[in-house]
Tab-separated table of C-alpha atoms and ligand atoms in Angstrom:
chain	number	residue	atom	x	y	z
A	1	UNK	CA	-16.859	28.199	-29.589
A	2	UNK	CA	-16.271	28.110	-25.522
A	3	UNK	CA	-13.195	28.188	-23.949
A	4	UNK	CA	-13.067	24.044	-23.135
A	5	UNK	CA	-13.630	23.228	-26.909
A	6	UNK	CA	-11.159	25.206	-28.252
A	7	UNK	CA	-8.361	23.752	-25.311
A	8	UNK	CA	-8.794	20.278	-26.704
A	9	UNK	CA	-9.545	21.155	-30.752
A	10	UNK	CA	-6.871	18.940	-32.345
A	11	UNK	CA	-6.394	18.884	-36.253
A	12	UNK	CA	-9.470	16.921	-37.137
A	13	UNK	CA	-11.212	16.933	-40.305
A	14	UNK	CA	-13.965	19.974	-40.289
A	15	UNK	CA	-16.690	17.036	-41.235
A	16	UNK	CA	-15.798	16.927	-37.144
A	17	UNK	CA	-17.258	20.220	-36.422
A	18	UNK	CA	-19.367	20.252	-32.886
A	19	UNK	CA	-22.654	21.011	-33.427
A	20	UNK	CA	-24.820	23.087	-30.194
A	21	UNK	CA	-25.268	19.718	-28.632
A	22	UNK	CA	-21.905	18.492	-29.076
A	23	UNK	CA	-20.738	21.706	-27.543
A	24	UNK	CA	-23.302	21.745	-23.792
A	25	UNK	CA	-22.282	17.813	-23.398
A	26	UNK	CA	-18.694	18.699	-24.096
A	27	UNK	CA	-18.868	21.310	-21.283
A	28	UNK	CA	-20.415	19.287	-18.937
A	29	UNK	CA	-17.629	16.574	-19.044
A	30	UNK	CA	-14.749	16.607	-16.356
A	31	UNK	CA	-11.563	16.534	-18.790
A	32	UNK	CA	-9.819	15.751	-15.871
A	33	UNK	CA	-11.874	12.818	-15.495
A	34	UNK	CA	-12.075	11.201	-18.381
A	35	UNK	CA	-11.625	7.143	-18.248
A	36	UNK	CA	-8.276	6.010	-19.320
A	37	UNK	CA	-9.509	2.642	-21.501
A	38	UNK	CA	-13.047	2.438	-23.250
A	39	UNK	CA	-13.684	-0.219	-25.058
A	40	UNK	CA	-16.693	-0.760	-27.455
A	41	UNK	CA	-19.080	-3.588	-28.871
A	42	UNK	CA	-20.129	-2.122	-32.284
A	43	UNK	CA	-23.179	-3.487	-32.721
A	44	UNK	CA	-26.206	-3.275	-35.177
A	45	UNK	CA	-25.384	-2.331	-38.353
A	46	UNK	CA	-27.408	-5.308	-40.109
A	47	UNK	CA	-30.200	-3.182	-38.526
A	48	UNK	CA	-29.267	-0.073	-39.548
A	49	UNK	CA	-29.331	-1.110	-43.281
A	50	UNK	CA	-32.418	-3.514	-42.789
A	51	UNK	CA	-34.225	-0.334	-41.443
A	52	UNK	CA	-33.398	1.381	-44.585
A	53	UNK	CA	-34.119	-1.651	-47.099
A	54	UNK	CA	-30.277	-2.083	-47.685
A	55	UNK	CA	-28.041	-4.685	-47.728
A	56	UNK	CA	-25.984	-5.639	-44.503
A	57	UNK	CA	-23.302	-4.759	-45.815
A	58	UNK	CA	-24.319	-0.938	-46.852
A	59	UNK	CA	-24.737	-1.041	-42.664
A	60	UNK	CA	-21.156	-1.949	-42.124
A	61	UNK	CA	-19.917	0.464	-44.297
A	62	UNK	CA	-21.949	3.404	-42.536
A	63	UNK	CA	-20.509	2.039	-39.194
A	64	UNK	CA	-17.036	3.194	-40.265
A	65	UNK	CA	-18.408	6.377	-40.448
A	66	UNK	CA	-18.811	6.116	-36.433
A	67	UNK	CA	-15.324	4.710	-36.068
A	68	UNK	CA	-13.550	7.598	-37.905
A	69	UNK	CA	-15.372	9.822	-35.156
A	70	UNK	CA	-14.764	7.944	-32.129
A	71	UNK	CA	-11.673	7.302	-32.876
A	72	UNK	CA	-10.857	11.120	-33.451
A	73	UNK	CA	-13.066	11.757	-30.834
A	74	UNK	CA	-11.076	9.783	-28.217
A	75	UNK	CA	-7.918	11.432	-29.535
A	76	UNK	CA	-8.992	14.632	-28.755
A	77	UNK	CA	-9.913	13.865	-25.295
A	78	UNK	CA	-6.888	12.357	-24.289
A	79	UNK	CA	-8.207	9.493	-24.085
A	80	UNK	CA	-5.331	6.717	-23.325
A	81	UNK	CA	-6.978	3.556	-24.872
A	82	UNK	CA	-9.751	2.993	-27.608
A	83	UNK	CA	-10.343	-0.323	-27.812
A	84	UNK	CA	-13.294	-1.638	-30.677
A	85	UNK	CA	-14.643	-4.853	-31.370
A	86	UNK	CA	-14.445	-5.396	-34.857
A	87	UNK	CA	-15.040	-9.341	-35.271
A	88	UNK	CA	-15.729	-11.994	-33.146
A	89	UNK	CA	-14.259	-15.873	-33.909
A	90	UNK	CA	-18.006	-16.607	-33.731
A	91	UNK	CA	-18.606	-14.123	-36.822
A	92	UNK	CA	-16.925	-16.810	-39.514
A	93	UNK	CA	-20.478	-18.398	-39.234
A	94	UNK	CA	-21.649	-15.351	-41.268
A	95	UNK	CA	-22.219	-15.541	-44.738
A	96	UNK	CA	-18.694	-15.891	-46.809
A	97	UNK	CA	-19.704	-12.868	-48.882
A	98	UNK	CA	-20.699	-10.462	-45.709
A	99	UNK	CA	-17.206	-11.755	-44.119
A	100	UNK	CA	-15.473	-10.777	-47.139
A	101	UNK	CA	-16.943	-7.614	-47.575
A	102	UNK	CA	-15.659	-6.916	-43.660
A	103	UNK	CA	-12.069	-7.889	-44.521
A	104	UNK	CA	-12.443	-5.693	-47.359
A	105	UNK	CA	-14.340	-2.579	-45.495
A	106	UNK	CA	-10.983	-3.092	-43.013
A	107	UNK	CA	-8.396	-2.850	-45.810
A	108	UNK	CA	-10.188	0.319	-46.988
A	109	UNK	CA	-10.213	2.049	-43.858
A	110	UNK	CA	-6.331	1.484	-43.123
A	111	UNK	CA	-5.397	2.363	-46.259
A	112	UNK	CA	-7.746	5.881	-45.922
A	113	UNK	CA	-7.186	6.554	-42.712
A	114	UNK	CA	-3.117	5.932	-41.820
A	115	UNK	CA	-2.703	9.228	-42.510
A	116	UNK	CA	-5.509	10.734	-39.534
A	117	UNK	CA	-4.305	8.143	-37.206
A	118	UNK	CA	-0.247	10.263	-38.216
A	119	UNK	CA	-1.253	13.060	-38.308
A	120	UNK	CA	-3.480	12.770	-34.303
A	121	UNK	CA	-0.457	10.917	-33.094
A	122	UNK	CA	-2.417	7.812	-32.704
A	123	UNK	CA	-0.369	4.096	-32.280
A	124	UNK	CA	-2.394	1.281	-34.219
A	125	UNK	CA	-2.558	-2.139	-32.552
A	126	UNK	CA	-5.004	-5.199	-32.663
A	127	UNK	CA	-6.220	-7.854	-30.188
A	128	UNK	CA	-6.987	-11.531	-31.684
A	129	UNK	CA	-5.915	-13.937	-33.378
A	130	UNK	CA	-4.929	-12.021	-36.459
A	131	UNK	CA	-2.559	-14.966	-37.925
A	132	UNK	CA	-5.355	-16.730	-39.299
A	133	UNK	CA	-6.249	-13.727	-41.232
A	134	UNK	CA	-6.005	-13.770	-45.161
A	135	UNK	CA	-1.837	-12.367	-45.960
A	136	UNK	CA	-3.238	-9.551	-47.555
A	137	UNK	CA	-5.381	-8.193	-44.620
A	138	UNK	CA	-2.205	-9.492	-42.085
A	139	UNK	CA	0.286	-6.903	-44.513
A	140	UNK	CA	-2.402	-4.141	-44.182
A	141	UNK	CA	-2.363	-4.559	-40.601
A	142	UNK	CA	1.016	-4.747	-39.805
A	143	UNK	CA	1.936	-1.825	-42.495
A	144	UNK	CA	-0.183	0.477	-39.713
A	145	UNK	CA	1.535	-1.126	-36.500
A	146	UNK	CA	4.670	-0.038	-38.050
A	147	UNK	CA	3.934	2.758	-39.122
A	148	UNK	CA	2.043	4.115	-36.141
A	149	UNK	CA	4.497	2.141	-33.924
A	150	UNK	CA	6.471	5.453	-32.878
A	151	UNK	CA	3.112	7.797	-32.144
A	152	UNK	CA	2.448	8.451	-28.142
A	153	UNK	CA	-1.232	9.467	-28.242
A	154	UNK	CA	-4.161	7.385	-27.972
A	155	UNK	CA	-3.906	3.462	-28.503
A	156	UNK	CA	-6.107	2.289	-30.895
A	157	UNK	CA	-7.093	-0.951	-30.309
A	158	UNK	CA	-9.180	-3.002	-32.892
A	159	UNK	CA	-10.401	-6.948	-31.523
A	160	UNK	CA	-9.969	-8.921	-35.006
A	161	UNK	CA	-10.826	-12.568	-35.017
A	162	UNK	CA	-11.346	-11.931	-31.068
A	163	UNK	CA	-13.177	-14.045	-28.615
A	164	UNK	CA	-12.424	-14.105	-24.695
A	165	UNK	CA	-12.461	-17.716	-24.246
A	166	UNK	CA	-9.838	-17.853	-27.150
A	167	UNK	CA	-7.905	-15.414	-25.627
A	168	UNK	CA	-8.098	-16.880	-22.229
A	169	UNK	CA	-7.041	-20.458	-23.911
A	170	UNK	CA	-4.417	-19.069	-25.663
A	171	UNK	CA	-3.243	-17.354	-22.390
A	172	UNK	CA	-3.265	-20.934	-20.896
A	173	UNK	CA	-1.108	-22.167	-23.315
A	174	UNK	CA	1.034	-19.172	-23.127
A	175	UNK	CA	1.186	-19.518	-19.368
A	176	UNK	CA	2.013	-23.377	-19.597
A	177	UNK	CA	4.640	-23.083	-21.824
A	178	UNK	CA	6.223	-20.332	-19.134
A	179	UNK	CA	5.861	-22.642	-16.410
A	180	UNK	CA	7.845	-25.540	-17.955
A	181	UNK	CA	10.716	-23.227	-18.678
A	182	UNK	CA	10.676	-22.004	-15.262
A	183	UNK	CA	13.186	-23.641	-14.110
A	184	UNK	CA	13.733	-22.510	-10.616
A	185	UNK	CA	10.021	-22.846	-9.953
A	186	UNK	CA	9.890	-18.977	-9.556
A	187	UNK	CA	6.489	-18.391	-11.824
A	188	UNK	CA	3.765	-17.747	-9.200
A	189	UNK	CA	0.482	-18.359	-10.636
A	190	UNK	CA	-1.440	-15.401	-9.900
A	191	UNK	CA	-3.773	-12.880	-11.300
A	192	UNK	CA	-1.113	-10.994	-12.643
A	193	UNK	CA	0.822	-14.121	-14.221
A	194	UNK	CA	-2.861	-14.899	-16.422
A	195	UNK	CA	-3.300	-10.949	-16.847
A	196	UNK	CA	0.834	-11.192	-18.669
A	197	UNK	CA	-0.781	-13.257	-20.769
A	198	UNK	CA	-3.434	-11.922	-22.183
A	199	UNK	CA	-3.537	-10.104	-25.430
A	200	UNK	CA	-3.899	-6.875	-23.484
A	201	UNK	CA	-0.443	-7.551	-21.345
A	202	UNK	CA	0.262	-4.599	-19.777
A	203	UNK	CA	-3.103	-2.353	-20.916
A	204	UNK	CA	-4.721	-1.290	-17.993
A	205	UNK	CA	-8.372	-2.634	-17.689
A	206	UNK	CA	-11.305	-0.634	-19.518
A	207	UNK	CA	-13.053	1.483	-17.185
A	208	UNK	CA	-15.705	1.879	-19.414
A	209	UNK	CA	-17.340	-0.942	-21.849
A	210	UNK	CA	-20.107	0.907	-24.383
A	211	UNK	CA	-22.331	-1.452	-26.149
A	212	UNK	CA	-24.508	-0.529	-28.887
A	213	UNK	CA	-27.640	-1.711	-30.493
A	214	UNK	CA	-29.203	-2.644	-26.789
A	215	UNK	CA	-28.224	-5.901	-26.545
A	216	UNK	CA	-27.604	-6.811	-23.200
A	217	UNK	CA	-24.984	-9.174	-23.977
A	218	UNK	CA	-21.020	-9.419	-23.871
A	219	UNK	CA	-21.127	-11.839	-26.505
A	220	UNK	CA	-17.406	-13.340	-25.714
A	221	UNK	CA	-15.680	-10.218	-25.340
A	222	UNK	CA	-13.132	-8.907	-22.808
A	223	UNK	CA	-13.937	-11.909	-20.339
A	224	UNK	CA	-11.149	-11.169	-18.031
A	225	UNK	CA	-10.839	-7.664	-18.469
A	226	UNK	CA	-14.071	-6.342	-17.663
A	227	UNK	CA	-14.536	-8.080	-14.097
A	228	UNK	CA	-14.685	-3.971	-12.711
A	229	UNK	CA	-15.533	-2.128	-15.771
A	230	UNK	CA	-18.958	0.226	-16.164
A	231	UNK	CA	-21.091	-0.628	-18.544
A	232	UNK	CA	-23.392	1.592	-20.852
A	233	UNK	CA	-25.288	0.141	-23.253
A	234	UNK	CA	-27.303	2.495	-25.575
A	235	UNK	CA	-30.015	1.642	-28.418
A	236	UNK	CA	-28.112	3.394	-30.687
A	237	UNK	CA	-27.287	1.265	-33.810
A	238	UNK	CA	-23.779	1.503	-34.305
A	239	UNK	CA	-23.791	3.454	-37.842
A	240	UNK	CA	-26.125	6.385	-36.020
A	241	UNK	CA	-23.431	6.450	-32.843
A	242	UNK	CA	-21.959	10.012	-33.049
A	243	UNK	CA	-19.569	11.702	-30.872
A	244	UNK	CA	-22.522	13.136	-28.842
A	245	UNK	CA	-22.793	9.009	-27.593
A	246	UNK	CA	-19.566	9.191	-26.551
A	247	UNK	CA	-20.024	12.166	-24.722
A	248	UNK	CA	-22.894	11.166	-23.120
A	249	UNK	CA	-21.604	7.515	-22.332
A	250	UNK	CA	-18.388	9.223	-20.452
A	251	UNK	CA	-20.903	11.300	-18.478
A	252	UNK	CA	-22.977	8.609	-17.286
A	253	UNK	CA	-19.600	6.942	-16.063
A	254	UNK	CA	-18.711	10.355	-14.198
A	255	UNK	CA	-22.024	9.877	-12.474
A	256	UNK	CA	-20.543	6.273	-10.880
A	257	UNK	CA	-18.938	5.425	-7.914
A	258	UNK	CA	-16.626	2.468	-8.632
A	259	UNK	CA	-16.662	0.492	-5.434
A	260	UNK	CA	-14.680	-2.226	-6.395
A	261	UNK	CA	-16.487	-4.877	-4.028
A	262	UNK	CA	-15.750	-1.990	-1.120
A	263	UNK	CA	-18.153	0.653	0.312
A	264	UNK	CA	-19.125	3.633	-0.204
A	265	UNK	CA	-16.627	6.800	0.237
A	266	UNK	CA	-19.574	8.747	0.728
B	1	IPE	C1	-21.877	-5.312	-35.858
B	1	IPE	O1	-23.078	-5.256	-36.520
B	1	IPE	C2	-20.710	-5.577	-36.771
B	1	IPE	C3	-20.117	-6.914	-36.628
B	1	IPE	C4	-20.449	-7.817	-35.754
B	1	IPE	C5	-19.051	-7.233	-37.551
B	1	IPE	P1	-23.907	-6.555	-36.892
B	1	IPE	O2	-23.490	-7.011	-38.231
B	1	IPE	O3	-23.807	-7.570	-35.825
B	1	IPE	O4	-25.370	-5.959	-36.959
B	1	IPE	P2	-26.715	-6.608	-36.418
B	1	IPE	O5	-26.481	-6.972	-34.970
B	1	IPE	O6	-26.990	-7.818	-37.245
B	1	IPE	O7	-27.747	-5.556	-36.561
B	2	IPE	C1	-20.539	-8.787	-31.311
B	2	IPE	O1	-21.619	-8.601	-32.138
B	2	IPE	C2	-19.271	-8.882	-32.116
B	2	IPE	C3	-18.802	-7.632	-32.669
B	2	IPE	C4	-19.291	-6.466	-32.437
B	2	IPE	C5	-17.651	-7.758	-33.535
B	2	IPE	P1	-22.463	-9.821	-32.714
B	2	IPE	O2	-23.558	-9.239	-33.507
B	2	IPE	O3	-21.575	-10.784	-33.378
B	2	IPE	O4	-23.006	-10.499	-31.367
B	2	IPE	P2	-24.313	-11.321	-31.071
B	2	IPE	O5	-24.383	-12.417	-32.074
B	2	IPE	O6	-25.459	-10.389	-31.194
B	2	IPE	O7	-24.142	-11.797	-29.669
B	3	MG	MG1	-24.883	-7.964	-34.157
């Protein structure tokens, strides 16, 4: 095992083990440059189990497969935010039983995994709007903010019942509210007033959005957030997305120069 893997080995699970692969992209990453906030459109597990003459929903349970790594993945790298989309407002057009099956596939994987997310000092949150989840899935939820509530590492963020335009209405309302109890007039209506009212108040940006599946879509996600971010969208179905992705999706964004609407440094 070289010298960089063994810095950053954490106490993961041996199914985590880097394989050869793992190990060259692993070396070829700046650690000192890894992005603070990626956030991720899981995408194509229908596929996945289509491909394989399987129901959708044997794809969605594959796909947590690929969270448990990224997440532990990102952990290890030091990675400040993890943010994945889960389930879109727009996914409640989905057949009940698939949605079910989701809530339930959820459920399972707090329940498995609170301990990992302990144990890696990982802090549990969600983006969305969660209240018009089922109780049950709303006490599973909150059981992990609280318990993870204390941990300093990574932040992992999971968009539940998301969509931008919901968030950005909500923000509105938010914002509205604010201004009538502003009293003095003081509430200047800014970029940063909107941004304090987003779900992600006070999370810096992602610098890097990953989409699988190749879809070349945002499909209502982030809106606001990703005015600046990179964007890498691999072919990858979402159950097949290993840490080697990841790797290689962080690479690609240590290629970029982030301009910001500026020029070049170069
Ligand atoms: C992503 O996979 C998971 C969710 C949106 C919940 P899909 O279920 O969208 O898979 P495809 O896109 O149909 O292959
Ligand atoms: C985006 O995937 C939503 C999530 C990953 C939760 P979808 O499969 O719902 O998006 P579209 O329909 O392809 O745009
Ligand atoms: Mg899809």
């Amino acid at each position: 095992m070289s010298l960089v893997t063994r810095e950053i080995q954490t106490n993961f699970a041996p199914h985590l083990k880097d394989s050869i692969e793992d190990q060259k992209l692993l070396e070829r990453l700046d650690l000192e440059a890894i992005p603070k906030h990626i956030a991720i459109i899981m995408d194509g597990n229908g596929r996945w189990a289509q491909n394989r003459r399987l129901p959708r929903v044997a794809g969605h349970r594959a796909g947590i497969e690929s969270v448990r790594e990224v997440v532990e993945t990102a952990a290890r790298l030091k990675l400040n935010i993890l943010t994945l989309y889960a389930f879109s407002v727009e996914n409640w057009k989905r057949p009940k039983t698939e949605v079910t099956m989701l809530m339930r596939l959820l459920k399972e994987f707090l329940n498995r995994e609170l301990a990992t997310l302990m144990d890696n000092d990982i802090k549990f949150d969600t983006l969305g709007r969660t209240e018009e989840l089922s109780p049950s899935i709303q006490r599973e939820l909150d059981l992990a903010k609280n318990k993870t509530s204390r941990n300093h590492g990574l932040l992992f963020n999971v968009a539940l019942n998301y969509g931008g335009r919901a968030e950005l209405v909500d923000a509105f309302k938010h914002l509205w509210k604010k201004k009538q109890n502003d009293a003095q007039d003081k509430l200047n209506l800014d970029e940063q007033a909107i941004a304090d009212c987003l779900y992600t108040a006070g999370l810096p940006d992602p610098d890097l959005l990953i989409r699988t599946s190749g879809e070349l879509r945002i499909s209502n996600f982030l809106l606001w957030q990703i005015a600046y971010s990179e964007i890498w969208v691999t072919k990858t179905l979402w159950p097949d997305f290993r840490k080697k992705d990841l790797f290689e999706a962080i690479l690609s964004y240590q290629s970029r120069e982030r301009r910001y609407g500026g020029l070049s440094t170069e």
